[in-house]
Coordinates of C-alpha atoms and ligand atoms in Angstrom, one line a residue:
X1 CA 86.5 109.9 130.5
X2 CA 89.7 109.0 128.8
X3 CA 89.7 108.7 124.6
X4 CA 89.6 104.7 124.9
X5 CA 86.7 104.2 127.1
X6 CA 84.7 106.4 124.4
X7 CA 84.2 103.2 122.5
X8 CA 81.2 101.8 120.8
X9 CA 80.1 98.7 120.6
X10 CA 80.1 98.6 117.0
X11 CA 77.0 97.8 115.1
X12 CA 78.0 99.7 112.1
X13 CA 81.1 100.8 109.9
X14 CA 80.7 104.3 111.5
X15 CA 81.1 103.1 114.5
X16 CA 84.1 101.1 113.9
X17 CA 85.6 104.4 112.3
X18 CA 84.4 105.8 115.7
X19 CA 86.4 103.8 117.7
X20 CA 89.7 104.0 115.4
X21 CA 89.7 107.5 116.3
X22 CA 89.8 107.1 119.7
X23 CA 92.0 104.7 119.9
X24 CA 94.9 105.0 117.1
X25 CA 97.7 107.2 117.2
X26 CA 97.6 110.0 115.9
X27 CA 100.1 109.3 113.1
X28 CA 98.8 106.3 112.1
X29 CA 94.9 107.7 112.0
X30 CA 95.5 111.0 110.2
X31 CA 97.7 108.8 107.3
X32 CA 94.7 106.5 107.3
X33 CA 92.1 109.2 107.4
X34 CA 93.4 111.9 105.2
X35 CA 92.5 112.9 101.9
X36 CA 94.6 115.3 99.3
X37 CA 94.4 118.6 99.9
X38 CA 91.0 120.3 101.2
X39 CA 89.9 116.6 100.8
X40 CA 86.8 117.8 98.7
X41 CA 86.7 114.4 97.0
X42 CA 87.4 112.8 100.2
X43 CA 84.2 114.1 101.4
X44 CA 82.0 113.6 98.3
X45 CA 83.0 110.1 98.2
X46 CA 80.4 109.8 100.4
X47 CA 78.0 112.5 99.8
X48 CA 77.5 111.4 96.4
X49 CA 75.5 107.9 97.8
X50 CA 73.2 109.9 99.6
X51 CA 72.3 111.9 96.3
X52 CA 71.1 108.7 95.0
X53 CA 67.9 107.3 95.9
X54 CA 66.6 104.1 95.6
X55 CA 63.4 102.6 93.7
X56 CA 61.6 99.1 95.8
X57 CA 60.0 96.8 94.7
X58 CA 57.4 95.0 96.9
X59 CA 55.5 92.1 97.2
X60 CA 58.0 89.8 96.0
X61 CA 59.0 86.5 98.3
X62 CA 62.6 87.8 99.7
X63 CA 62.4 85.2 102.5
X64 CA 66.0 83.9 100.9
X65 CA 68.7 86.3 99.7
X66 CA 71.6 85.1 98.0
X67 CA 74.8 87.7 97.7
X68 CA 77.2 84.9 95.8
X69 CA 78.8 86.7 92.9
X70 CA 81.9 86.1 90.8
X71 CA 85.0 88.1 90.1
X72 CA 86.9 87.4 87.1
X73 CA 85.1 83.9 86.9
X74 CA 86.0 83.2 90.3
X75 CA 83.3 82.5 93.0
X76 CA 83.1 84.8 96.1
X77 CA 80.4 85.2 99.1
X78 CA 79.7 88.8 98.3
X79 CA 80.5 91.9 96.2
X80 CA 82.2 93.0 99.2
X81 CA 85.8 93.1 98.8
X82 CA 89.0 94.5 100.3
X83 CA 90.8 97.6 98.7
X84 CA 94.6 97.6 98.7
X85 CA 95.7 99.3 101.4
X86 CA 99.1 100.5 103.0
X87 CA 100.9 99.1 105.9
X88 CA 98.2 97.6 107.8
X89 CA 100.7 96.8 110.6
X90 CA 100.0 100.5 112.2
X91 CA 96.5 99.6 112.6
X92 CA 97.3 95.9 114.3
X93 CA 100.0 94.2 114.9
X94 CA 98.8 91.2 113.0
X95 CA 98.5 93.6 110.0
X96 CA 98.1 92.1 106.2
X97 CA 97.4 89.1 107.9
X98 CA 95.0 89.6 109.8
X99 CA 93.3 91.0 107.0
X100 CA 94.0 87.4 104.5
X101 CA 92.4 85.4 107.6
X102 CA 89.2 87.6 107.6
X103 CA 89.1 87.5 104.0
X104 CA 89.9 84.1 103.4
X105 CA 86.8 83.3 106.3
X106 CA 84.7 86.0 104.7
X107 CA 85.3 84.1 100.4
X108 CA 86.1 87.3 99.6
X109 CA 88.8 89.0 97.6
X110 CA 91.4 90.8 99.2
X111 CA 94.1 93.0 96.9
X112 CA 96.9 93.7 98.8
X113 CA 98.9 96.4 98.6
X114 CA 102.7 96.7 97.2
X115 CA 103.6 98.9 100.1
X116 CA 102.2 95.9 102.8
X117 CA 103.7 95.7 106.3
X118 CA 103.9 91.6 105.4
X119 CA 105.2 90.2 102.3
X120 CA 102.8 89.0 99.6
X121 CA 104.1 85.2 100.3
X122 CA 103.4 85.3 104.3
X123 CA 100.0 87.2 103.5
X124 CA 98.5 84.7 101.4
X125 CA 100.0 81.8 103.6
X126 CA 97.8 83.2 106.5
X127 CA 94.6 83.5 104.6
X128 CA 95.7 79.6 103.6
X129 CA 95.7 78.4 107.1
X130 CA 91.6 79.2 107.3
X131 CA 90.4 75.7 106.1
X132 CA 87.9 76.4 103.7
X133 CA 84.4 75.3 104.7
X134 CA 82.8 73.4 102.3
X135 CA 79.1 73.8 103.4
X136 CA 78.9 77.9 102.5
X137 CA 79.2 78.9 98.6
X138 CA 82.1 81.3 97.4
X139 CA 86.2 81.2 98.1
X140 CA 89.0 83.2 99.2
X141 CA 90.6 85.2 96.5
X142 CA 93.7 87.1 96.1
X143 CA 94.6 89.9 93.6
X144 CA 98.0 92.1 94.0
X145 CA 98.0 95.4 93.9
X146 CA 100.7 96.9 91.6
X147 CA 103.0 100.2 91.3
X148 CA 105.4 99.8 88.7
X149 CA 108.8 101.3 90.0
X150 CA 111.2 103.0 87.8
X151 CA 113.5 99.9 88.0
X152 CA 111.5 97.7 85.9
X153 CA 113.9 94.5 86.7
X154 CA 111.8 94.7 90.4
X155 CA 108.6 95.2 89.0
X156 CA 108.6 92.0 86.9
X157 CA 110.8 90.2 90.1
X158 CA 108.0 91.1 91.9
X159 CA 105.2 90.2 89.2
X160 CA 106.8 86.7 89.3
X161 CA 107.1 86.4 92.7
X162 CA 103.1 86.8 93.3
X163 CA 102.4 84.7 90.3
X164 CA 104.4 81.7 92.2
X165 CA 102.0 82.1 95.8
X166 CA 98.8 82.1 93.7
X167 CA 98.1 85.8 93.5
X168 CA 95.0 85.9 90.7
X169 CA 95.3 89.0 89.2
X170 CA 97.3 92.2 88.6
X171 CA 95.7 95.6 90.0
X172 CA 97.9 98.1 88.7
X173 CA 97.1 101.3 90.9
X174 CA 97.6 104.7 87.4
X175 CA 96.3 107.4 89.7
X176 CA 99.9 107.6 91.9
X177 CA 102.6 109.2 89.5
X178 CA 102.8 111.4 92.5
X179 CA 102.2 111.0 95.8
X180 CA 98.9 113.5 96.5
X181 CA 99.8 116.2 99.2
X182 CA 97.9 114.9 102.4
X183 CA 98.4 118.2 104.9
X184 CA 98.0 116.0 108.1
X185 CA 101.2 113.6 107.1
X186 CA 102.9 116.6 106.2
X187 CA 102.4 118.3 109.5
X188 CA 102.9 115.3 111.5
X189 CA 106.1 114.6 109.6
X190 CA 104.4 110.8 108.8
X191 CA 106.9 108.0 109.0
X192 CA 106.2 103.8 109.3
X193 CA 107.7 102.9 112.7
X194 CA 111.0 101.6 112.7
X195 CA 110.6 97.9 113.4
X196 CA 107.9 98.1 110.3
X197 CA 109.1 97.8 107.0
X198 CA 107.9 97.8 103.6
X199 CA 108.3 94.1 103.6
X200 CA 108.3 93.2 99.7
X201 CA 111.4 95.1 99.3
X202 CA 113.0 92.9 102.4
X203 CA 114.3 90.7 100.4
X204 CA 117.6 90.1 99.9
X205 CA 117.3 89.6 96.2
X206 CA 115.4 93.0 95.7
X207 CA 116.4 95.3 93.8
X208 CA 114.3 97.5 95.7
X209 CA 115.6 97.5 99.5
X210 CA 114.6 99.3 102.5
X211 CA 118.1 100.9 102.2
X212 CA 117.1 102.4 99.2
X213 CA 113.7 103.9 101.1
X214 CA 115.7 105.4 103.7
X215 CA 118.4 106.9 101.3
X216 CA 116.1 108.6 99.9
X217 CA 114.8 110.5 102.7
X218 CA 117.9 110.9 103.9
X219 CA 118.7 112.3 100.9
X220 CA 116.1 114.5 100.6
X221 CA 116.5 115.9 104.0
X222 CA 120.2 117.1 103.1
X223 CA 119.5 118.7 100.1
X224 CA 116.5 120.5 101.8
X225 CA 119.3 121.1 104.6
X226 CA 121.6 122.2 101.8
X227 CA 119.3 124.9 100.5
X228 CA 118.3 126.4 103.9
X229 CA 121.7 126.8 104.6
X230 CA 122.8 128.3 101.3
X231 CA 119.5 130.4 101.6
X232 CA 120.9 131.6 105.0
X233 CA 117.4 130.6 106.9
X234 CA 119.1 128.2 109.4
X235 CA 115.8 128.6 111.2
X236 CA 114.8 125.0 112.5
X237 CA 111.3 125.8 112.2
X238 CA 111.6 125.9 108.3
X239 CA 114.0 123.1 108.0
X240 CA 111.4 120.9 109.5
X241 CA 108.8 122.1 107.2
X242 CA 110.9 121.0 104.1
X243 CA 111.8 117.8 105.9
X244 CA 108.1 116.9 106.6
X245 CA 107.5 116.9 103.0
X246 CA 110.4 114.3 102.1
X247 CA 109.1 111.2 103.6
X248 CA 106.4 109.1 101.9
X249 CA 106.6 111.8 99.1
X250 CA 110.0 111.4 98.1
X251 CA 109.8 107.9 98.3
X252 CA 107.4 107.6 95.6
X253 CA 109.5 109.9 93.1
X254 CA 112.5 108.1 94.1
X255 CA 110.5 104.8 92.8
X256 CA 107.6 105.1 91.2
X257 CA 107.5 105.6 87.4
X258 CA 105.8 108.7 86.7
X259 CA 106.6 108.6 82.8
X260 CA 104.3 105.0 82.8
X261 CA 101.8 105.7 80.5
X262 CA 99.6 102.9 78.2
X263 CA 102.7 101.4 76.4
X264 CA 103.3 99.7 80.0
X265 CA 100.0 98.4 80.3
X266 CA 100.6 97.0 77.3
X267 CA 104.5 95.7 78.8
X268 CA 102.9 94.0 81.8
X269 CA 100.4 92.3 79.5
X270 CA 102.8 91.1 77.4
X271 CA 104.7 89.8 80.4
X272 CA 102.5 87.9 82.8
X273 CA 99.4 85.8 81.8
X274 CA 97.5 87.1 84.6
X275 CA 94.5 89.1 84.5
X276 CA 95.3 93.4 85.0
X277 CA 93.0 95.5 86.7
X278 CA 93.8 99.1 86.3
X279 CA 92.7 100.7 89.6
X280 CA 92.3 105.1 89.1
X281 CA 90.0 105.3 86.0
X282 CA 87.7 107.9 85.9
X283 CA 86.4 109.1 82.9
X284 CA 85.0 107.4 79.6
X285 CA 87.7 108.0 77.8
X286 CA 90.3 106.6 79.4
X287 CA 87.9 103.5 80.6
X288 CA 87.7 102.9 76.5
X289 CA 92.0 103.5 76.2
X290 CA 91.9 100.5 78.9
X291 CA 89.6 98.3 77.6
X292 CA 91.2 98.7 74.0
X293 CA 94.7 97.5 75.6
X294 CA 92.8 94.1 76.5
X295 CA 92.4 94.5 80.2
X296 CA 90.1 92.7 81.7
X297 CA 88.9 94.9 84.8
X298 CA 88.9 98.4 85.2
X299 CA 88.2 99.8 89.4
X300 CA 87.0 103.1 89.1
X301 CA 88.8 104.5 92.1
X302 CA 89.7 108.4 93.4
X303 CA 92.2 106.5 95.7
X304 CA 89.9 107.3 98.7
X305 CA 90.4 111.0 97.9
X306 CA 93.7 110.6 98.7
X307 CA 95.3 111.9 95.0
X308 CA 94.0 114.5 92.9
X309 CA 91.2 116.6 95.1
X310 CA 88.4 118.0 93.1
X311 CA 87.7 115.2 91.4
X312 CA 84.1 113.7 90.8
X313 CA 83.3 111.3 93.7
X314 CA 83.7 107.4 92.2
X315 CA 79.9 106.7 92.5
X316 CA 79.3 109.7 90.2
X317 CA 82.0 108.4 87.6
X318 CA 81.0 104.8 87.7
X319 CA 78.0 105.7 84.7
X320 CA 80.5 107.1 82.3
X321 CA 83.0 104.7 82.6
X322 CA 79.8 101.6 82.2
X323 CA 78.3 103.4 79.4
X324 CA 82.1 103.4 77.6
X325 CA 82.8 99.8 78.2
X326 CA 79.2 99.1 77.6
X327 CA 79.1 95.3 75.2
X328 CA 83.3 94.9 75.9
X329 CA 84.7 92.2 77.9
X330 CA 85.4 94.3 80.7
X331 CA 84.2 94.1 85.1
X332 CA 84.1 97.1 86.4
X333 CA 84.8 98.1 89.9
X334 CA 84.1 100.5 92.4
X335 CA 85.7 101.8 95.7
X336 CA 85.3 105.3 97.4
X337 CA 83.1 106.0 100.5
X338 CA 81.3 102.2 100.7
X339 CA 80.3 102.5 104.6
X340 CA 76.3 101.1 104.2
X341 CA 74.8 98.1 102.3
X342 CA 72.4 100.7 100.4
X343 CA 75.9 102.0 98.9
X344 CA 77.0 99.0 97.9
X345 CA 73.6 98.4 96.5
X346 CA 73.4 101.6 94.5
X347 CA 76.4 100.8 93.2
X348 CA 75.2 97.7 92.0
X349 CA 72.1 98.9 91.0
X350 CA 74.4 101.4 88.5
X351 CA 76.2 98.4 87.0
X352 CA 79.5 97.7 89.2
X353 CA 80.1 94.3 89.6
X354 CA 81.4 94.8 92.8
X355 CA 83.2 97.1 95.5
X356 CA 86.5 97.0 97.1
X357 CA 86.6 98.9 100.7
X358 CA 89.6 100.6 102.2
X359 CA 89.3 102.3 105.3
X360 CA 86.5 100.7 107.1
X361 CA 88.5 97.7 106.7
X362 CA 91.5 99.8 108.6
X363 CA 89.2 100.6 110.7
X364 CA 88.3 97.0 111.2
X365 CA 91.6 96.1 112.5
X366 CA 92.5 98.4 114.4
X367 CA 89.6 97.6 116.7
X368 CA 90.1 94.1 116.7
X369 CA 92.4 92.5 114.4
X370 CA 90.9 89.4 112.5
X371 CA 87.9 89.4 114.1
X372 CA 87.5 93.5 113.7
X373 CA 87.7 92.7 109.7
X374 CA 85.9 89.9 109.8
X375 CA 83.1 92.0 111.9
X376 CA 83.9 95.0 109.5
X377 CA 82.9 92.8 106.0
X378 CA 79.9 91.0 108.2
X379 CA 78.5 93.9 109.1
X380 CA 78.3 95.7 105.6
X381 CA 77.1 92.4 103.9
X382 CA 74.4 91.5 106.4
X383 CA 73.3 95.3 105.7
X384 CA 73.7 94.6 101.7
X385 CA 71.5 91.7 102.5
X386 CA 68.5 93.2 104.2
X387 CA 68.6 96.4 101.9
X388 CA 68.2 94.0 99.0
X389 CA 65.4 91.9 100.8
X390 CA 63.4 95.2 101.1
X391 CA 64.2 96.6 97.8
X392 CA 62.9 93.5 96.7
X393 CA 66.0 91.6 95.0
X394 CA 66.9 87.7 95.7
X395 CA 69.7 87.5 93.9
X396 CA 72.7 90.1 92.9
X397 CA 71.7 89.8 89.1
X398 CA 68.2 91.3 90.2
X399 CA 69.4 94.8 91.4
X400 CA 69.3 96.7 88.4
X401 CA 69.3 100.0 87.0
X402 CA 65.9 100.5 88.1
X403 CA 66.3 100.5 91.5
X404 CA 67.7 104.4 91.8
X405 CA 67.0 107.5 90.4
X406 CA 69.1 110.6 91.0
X407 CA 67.7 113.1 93.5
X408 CA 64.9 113.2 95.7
X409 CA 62.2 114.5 92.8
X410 CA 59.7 112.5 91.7
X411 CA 60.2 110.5 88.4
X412 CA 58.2 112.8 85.5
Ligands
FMN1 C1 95.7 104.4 104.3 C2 95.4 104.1 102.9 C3 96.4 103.5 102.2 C4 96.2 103.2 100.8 N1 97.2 102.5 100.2 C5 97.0 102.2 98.9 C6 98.0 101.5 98.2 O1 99.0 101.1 98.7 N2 97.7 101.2 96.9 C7 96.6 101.6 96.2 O2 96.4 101.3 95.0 N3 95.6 102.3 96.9 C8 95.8 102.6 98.2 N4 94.8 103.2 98.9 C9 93.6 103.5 98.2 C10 92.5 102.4 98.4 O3 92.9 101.3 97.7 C11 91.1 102.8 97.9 O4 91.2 103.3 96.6 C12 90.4 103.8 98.8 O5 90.8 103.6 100.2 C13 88.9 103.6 98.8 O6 88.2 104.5 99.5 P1 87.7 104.3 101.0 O7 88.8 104.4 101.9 O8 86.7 105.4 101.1 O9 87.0 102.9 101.0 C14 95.0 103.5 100.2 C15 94.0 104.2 100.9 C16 94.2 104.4 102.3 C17 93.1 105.1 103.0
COI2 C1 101.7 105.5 97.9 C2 101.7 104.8 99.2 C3 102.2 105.7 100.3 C4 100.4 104.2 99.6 C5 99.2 104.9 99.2 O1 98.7 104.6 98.1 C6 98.4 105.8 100.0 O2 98.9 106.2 101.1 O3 97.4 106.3 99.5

């Protein structure tokens, strides 16, 4: 049996995720797969749900559930929501917008990444063609994901040009002065094929090009060149093991600011009127740091695992980070290892407002474009809705702390 004709019918996230792995190339899976390192956190992402168990309720008439909830005063269908992700043109060819279509039919929220395969004005033009049906409660929604680059003259050209399409927030993404060191893309010497760009930085008016992208790794390649040949190696099989490290790596020191620190919070604050989001919190006091600078959402996010491994899985960092902003004007966010409506309800149940999901939306697409996202966020919210019918909730302001208790013990 060849890889392909392993496919699943998908009736759940896993198996979409299933059938991304035998389909996908190997490139493009292992980038989307991988977390940092011995992707520990990758792992516990996920692990961590199961450590959590949930408290019912019964008797209670759940003949109608209703998952509307708002983000940032905005109405959407769920708490189901799309994580920023990278380059969703190796998963599809339809890419980023493919993924604004499912979201737009879904009245969700998507975030879309600053490293997109599309740019942010032809992604939200997509979602824009879905009319919007009238008859079901919730509407699309937008946010942009942020990494401020050294060059802060294409930061705010950027900023500005996502304010003019209607983006409705900010997500500046804090956990990336770096890039973490993912072993798989290092091994398989990762690179975006060549008729994909990073397609914000097309422009001919950016100050961040595509030229600039490739310089880099070209120049990173010579000096690595450079000092194998001053070394005296000159054996190839070492010169491609410095190369491999030089692609998406060196991109991000080339560009991203890895002095930013609070005081540019602060700068985009004082800059935009949009909403911020600062996506990579993890601990109390740095929720507190963020929700002293006047943000107005905080997404406690590992980046998938991807960044620092060893870290505590997001699910397991949500109650710190709650308990500091506890009484502020603050939503707070979740994403990390969402696959199963009982995740997204525990997550709930510990006070998020809502979750943002990354891969299983990759997964989505690469299965079946649109419709594989669209099936990908149907399939996790008809799960959130049956797990709250039988936990006993009607309405996403009814799943409460009480509904989980840590560990399988009994209650004393
Ligand atoms: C392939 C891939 C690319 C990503 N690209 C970005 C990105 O461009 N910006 C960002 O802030 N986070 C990025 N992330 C992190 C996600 O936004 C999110 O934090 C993470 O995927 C959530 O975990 P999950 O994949 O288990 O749902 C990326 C994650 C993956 C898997
Ligand atoms: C920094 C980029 C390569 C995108 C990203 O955030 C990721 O791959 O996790």
């Amino acid at each position: 049996m060849s890889r392909k004709d392993q496919q699943l019918v998908p009736i759940s996230l896993t198996d979409l995720e299933h059938n991304a792995h035998v389909t996908m190339s190997i490139n493009a899976l292992d980038y989307y797969r991988s977390g940092a390192n011995e992707m520990q956190t990758l792992r516990d992402n996920q692990d961590a749900f199961s450590r959590i168990r949930l408290r019912p309720r019964i008797l209670r008439d759940v003949s109608k559930v209703d998952t509307t909830t708002t983000l940032l005063g905005h109405p959407v269908s769920s708490p189901i929501c799309i994580a920023p992700t990278a380059m969703q043109r190796l998963a599809n060819d339809a890419g980023e917008k493919a993924t604004a279509r499912a979201a737009a039919k879904a009245k969700t929220c998507m975030i879309l990444s600053s490293w997109s395969t599309t740019t942010a004005e032809d992604t939200i033009a997509a979602g824009r063609e879905i009319p919007v049906d009238t008859e079901t409660p919730g509407l699309p929604l937008y946010w942009f994901q942020l990494y401020v680059y050294k060059d802060r003259v294409a930061t705010e050209q950027l900023i500005r040009r996502v304010e003019k399409v209607g983006y409705k927030a900010l997500v500046i993404t804090v956990d990336t002065p770096f890039l973490g060191r993912r072993l798989a893309d290092v091994r398989n010497v990762f690179k975006l094929p060549p008729h994909m760009t990073m397609a914000n930085f097309e422009n001919k008016d950016s100050k961040v090009t595509m030229a600039t992208i490739l310089d880099q790794e070209e120049a990173a390649m010579e000096a690595a060149e450079a000092l194998l040949e001053k070394n005296g190696a000159g054996k190839k099989k070492e010169t491609r093991v410095i190369r491999q490290e030089s692609s998406l790596a060196a991109y991000v020191v080339s560009q991203i600011d890895p002095t930013l620190s609070w005081k540019d919070i602060a700068w985009v604050r004082s800059i935009t009127k949009l909403p911020i989001v600062v996506k990579g919190v993890l601990t109390a006091e740095d929720a507190i740091m963020a929700a002293n600078i006047g943000v107005e959402g905080i997404l406690v996010s590992n980046h998938g695992g991807r960044q620092l491994d060893g870290v505590l899985a997001t699910i397991d960092a949500l109650p710190e980070v709650l308990e500091a902003v506890r009484g502020r004007n603050v939503e707070v966010y979740l994403d990390g290892g969402v696959r199963k409506g009982t995740d997204v309800f525990k997550a709930l149940a510990l006070g998020a407002k809502a979750v943002f999901l990354g891969r299983p939306i990759l997964w989505g697409l690469a299965h079946d474009g649109e419709e594989g996202v669209s099936l990908a966020l149907s399939l996790l919210k008809q799960e959130l809705d049956l797990a709250m019918a039988l936990a006993g909730c009607c309405k996403i302001s009814d799943i409460t702390r009480d509904y989980v208790q840590y560990g399988h013990a009994a209650r004393l």
